[in-house]
Every structure is written in C-alpha cells, then in structure tokens.
Coordinates of C-alpha atoms in Angstrom, one line a residue:
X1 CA 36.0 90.6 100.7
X2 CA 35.7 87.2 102.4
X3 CA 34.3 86.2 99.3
X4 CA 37.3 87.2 97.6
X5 CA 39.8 85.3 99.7
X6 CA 38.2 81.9 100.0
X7 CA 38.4 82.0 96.5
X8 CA 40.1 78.2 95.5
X9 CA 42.8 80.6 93.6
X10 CA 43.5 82.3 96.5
X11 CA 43.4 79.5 98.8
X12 CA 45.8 77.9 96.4
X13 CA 48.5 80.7 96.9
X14 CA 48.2 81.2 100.5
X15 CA 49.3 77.3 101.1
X16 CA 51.9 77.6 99.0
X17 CA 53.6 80.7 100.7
X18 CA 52.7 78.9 103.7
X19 CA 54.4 75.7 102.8
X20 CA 57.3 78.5 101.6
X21 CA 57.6 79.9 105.2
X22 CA 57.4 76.1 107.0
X23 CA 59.4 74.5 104.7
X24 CA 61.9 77.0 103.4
X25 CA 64.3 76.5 106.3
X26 CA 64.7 72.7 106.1
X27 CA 65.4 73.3 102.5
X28 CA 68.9 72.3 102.7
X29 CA 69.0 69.3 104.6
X30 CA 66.2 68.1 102.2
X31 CA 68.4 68.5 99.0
X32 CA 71.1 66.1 98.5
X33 CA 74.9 67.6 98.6
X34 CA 76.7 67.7 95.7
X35 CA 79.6 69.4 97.1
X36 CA 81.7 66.2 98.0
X37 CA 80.9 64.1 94.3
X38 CA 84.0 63.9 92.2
X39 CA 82.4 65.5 89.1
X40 CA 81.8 68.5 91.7
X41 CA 85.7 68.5 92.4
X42 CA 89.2 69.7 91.4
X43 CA 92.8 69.1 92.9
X44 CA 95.3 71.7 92.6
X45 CA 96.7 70.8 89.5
X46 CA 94.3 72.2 87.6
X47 CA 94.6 75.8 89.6
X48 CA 96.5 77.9 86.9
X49 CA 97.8 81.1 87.7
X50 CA 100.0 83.4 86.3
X51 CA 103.1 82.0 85.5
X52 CA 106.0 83.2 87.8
X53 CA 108.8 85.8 86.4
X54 CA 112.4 85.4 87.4
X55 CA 113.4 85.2 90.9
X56 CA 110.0 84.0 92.1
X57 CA 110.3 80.4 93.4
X58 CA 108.1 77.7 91.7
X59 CA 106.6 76.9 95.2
X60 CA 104.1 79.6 95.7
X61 CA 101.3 77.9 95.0
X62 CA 101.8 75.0 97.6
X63 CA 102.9 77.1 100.1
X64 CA 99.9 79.4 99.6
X65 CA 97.6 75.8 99.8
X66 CA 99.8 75.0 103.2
X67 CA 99.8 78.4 105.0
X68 CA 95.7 78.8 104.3
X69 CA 95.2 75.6 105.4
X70 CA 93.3 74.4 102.4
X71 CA 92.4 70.9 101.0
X72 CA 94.0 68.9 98.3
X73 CA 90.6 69.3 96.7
X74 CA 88.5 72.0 96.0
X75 CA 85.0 71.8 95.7
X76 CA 83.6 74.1 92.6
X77 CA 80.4 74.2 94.4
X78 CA 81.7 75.7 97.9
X79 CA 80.0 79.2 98.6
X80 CA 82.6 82.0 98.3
X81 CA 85.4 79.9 96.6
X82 CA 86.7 82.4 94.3
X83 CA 86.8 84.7 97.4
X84 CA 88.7 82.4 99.9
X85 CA 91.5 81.7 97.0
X86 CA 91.7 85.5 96.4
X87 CA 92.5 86.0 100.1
X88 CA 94.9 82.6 100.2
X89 CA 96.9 84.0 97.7
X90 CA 96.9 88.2 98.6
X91 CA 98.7 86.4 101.8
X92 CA 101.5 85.3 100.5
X93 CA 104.5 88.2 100.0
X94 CA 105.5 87.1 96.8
X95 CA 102.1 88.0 95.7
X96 CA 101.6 92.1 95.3
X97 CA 97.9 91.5 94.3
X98 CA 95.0 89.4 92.9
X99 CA 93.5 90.5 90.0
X100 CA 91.1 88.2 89.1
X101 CA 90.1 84.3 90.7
X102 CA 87.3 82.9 87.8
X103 CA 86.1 79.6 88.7
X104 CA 85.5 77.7 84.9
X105 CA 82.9 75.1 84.0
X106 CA 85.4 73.1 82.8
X107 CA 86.7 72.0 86.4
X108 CA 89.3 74.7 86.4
X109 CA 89.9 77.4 88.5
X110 CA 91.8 80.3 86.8
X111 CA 94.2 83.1 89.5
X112 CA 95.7 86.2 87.6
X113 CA 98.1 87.5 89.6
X114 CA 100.6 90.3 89.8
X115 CA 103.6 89.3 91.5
X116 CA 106.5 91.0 93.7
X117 CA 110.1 91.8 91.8
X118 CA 113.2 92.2 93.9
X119 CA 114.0 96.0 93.2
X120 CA 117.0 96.0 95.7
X121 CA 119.2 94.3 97.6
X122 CA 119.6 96.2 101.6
X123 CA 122.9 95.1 103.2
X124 CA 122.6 95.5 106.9
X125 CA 124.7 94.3 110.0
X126 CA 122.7 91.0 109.9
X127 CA 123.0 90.3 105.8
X128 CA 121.5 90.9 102.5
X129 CA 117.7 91.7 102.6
X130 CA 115.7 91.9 99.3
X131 CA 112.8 94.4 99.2
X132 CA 110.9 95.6 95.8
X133 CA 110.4 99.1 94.8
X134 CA 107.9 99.7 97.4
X135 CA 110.5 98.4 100.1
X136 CA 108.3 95.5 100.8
X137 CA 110.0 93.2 102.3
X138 CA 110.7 90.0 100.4
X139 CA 111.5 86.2 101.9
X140 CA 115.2 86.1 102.8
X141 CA 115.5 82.6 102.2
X142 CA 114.2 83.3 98.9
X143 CA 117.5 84.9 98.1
X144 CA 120.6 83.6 97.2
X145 CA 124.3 85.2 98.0
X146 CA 125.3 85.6 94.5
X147 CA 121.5 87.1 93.8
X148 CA 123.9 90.5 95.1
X149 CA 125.6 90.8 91.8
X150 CA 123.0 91.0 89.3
X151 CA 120.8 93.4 91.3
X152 CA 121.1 97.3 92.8
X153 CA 122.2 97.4 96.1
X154 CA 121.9 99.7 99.2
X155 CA 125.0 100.3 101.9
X156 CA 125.1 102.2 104.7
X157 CA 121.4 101.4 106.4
X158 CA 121.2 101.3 109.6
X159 CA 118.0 99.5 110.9
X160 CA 116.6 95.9 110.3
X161 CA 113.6 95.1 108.8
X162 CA 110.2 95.9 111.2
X163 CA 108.0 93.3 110.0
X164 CA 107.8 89.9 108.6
X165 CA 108.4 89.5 105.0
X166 CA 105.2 90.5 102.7
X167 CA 105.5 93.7 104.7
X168 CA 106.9 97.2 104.2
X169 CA 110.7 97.8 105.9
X170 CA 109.3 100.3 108.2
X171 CA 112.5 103.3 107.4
X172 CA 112.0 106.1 105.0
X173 CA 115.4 105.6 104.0
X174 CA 114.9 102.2 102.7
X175 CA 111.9 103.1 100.8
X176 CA 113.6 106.6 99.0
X177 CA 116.5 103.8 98.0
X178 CA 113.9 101.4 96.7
X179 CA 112.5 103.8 94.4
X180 CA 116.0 104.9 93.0
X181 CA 116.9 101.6 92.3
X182 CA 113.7 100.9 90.6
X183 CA 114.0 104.3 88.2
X184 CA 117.5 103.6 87.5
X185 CA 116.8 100.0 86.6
X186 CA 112.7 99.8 85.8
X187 CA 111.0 96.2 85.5
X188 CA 114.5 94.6 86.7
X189 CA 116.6 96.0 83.8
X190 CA 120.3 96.2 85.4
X191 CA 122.0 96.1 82.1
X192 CA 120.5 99.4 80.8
X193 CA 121.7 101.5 83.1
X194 CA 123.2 100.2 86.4
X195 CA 126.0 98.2 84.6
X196 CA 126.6 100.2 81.8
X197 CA 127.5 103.3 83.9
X198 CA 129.4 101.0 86.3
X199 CA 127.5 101.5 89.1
X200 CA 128.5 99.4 92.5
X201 CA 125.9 100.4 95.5
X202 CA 123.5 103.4 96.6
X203 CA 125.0 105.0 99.8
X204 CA 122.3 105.6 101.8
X205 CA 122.6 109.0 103.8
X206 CA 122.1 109.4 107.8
X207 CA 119.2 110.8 108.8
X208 CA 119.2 114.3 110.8
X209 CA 116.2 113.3 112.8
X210 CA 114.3 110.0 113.8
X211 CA 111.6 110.2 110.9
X212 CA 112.8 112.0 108.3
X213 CA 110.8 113.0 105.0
X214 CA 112.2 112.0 101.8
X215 CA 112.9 115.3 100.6
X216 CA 115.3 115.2 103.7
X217 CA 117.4 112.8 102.3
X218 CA 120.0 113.0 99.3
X219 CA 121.6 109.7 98.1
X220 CA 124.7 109.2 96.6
X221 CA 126.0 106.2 94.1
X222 CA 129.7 104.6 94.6
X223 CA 131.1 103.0 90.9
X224 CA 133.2 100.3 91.0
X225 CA 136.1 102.3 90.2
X226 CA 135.4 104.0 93.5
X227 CA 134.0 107.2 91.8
X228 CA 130.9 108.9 93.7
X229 CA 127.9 110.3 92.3
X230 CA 126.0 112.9 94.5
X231 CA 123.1 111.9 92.9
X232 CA 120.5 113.4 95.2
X233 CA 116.6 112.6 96.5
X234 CA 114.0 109.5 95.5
X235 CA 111.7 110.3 92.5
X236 CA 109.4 112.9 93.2
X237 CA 111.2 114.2 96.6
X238 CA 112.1 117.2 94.6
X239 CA 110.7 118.7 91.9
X240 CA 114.0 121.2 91.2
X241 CA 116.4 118.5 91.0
X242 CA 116.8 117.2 87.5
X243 CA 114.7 113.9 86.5
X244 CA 116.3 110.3 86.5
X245 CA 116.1 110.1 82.8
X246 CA 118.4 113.8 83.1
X247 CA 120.6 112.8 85.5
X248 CA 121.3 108.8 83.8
X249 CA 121.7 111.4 80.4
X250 CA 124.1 113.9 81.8
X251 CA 126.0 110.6 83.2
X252 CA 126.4 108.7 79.8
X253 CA 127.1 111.8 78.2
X254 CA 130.4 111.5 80.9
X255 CA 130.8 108.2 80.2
X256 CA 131.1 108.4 75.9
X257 CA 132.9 111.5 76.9
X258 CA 135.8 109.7 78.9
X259 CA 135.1 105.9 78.8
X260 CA 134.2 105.3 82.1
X261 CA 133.0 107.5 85.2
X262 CA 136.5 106.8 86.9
X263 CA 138.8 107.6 84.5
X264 CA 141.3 109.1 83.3
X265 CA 142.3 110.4 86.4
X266 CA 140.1 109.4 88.9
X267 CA 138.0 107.9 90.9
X268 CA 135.9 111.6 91.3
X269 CA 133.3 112.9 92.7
X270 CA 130.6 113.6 90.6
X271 CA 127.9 116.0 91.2
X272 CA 124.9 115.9 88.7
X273 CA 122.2 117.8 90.7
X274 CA 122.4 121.3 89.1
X275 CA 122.8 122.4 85.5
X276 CA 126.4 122.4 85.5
X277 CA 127.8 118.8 86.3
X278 CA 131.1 118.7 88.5
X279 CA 133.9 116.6 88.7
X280 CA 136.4 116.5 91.6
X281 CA 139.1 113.9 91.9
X282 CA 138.8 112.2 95.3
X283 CA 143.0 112.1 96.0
X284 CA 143.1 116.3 96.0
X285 CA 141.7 119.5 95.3
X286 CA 141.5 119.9 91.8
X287 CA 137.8 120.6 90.5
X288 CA 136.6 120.0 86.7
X289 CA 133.1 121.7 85.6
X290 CA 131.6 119.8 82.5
X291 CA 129.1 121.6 81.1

C-alpha cells in the first residue's frame, strides 16, 4: 500500500488537490475583474422590452431603473443579472409579470413582459381610480380626466383603495365590477359592446354584510338614455344566470329590435337574467315581456 501511494503519479495528484484546497479560496482575488471593462458593459439603451400597449406611459423603464436603485450601466458579467432585472421590473404596477429576462452576447439584454390594461375606471368620493380586470390597482397619476370616456366605468362604490397602486383594491365589490367590465369589453374593446348598446356606468350594489361573496352581489348597468339593466353577478358567481355572450345577445337583439335600449318609450328597466327578458318603463307601471 505505501508502495502504492508514494508512487510519483500519485504524489502528483495529491499536490494538486492540495494546491486545490490552499489555493481555491484566493481564486478570485487572483483573477483580474472584468466586470467594470467597457466591452463587459451596457447602458440602458440597449435594454429592450416589450413594447408598451396603449395607455401605458413610455416611462416605465426609467422609473423601474430609479425605484431599484440600479446603475446607468449594467455589467453582463454581474452574477444573477437576469434575476435582479426580473425582480426590478415584477415591481413596478404597470408590469403584471416577467416572462422572460435573456442576457445576449451581443451586449443586449432582452425583458418580455406582459403588461397591466386599465379594465375600469372606479369613481369614488375622492375621484376616478383605474384598476385592470383583476382590480389591481393602477397609478392614478397615470390617468387622465378625459381617460373616463373611452373606458367602462363603476358608480356607487363605497370604499377607497387599501393599498398602493400595483396592488389589489381590497373590496369584493370592486373586483366582481372589474370582471364585468372586462367580459363586456375583453382586451380593452369598448366599441364592441359597451358603446354599441349605449352603455353609461355599472352600478355597483351595497353589500348586506361586511365581506360579501360575489355570488352575493348582482350588478346593474345605467345607459345613457337613463335605461337600467339588471344585469346580475361577475363571471362565474353563478352558474344559472345566463353567460355574458347571452345576456350582450339577448341585449342587441333589443337594440335591432327598437333602435336603442331607451326607446321608444323609455328609459326602462331591463331585466335579462331569466329566459324571458323584461322591460318596464321607469315613469309608471306598465311592464313589457320580450320573449
């Protein structure tokens, strides 16, 4: 055996693991850093990400670079950069969610996104607040006065948001009207649906209890002819109600039937819930059932 080990082979081996074990540490210093030489470097112009839709403001990327704290230059060769970018950017509340950070050879650093869309508009007792379908709270100064008329919006709720923006609203109520507003106009659509029918604002119910479940609450719709459509719980509150695509039907079918949803002789009130669509007029008694 000792033969065996003082072998000059062996020998050989067992000074370089030793070497290894004594050396191995002081590895790093020893090697010269390449992390700071310009060939090693980018700035953020030549971060690309996923080009913004409409309504996002230009400025995300700076103000994701500002709120992380980050350099004007970015060093390809820092440990865990894709992952620090990925986090930088899942920060900001326009941003619903990185899907992919992919550092490129050719000094480039490549950020797929998917961003945030403003799904409704919640008027409150302090102003407008935009939140997408998910009732996530979206920057207020992001949003402009006029931004009311081209979107859905909500009346009647009663709390303010609980968190900062990039957050959810915190009210059950909010987040049944957010889902409405998306079904009735998906992927921002307005003109589809929500103008053609003449729709003004979802009326948001009052709660019966403190935390109610969203098959608690029914919602209806106000026209601007000042019709209203009981049009009943969020997507998937209720599986015996009829679906969106049913109820927007049953509503067109109203509209090619008498031009609009508030006349002749309204504004009504419109139930489209059940089988049998109903139509009251709001100034008396009378009741019409369109089958």
């Amino acid at each position: 055996m000792r033969r065996g080990i003082f072998q000059p082979a062996t020998l050989w081996w067992l000074a370089c693991a030793l070497l290894a074990v004594v050396f191995l540490p002081y590895l790093p210093w020893m090697t010269p850093d390449l992390s700071s030489r310009p060939e090693y470097q980018v700035d953020w112009t030549s971060v690309a990400v996923t080009p913004a839709p409409r309504g996002v403001p230009d400025r995300v990327v700076e103000e994701v670079r500002t709120h992380a704290q980050l350099p004007e230059h970015l060093s390809l060769l820092q440990p865990g950069l894709a992952k620090k970018l990925a986090q930088a950017f899942e920060a900001h509340p326009w941003i619903e969610r990185v899907n992919r950070v992919e550092v490129k050879r050719q000094r480039r650093i490549e950020v797929d996104l998917t961003y945030r869309r403003v799904a409704l508009v919640v008027e409150t007792s302090r102003g407008f607040y935009p939140v997408d379908a998910a009732s996530v709270l979206l920057p207020p100064t992001d949003f402009a006065p006029e931004d009311v008329h081209r979107l859905p919006v909500c009346r009647n709720v009663k709390t303010l948001p609980q968190g900062a923006a990039g957050e959810k609203w915190g009210d059950t109520v909010v987040e049944c009207a957010a889902r409405i507003a998306d079904s009735i106009a998906p992927a921002g659509d307005i003109d589809r649906n929500w103008k053609r029918l003449g729709f003004a604002a979802i009326l948001a119910p009052v709660p019966k209890v403190a935390d109610p479940l969203p098959e608690d609450l029914s919602f209806d719709i106000a026209t601007r002819g000042g019709s209203i459509i009981r049009w009943g719980r969020a997507p998937g509150a209720d599986a015996l109600e009829p679906s969106v695509d049913q109820k927007l039907e049953r509503l067109g079918q109203l509209v090619q039937n008498q031009g609009s949803l508030d006349a002749p002789g309204g504004p009504f009130k419109i139930d489209i819930r059940y089988d049998v669509v109903s139509l009251q007029a709001l100034d008396d008694a009378r009741r019409v059932i369109v089958r």
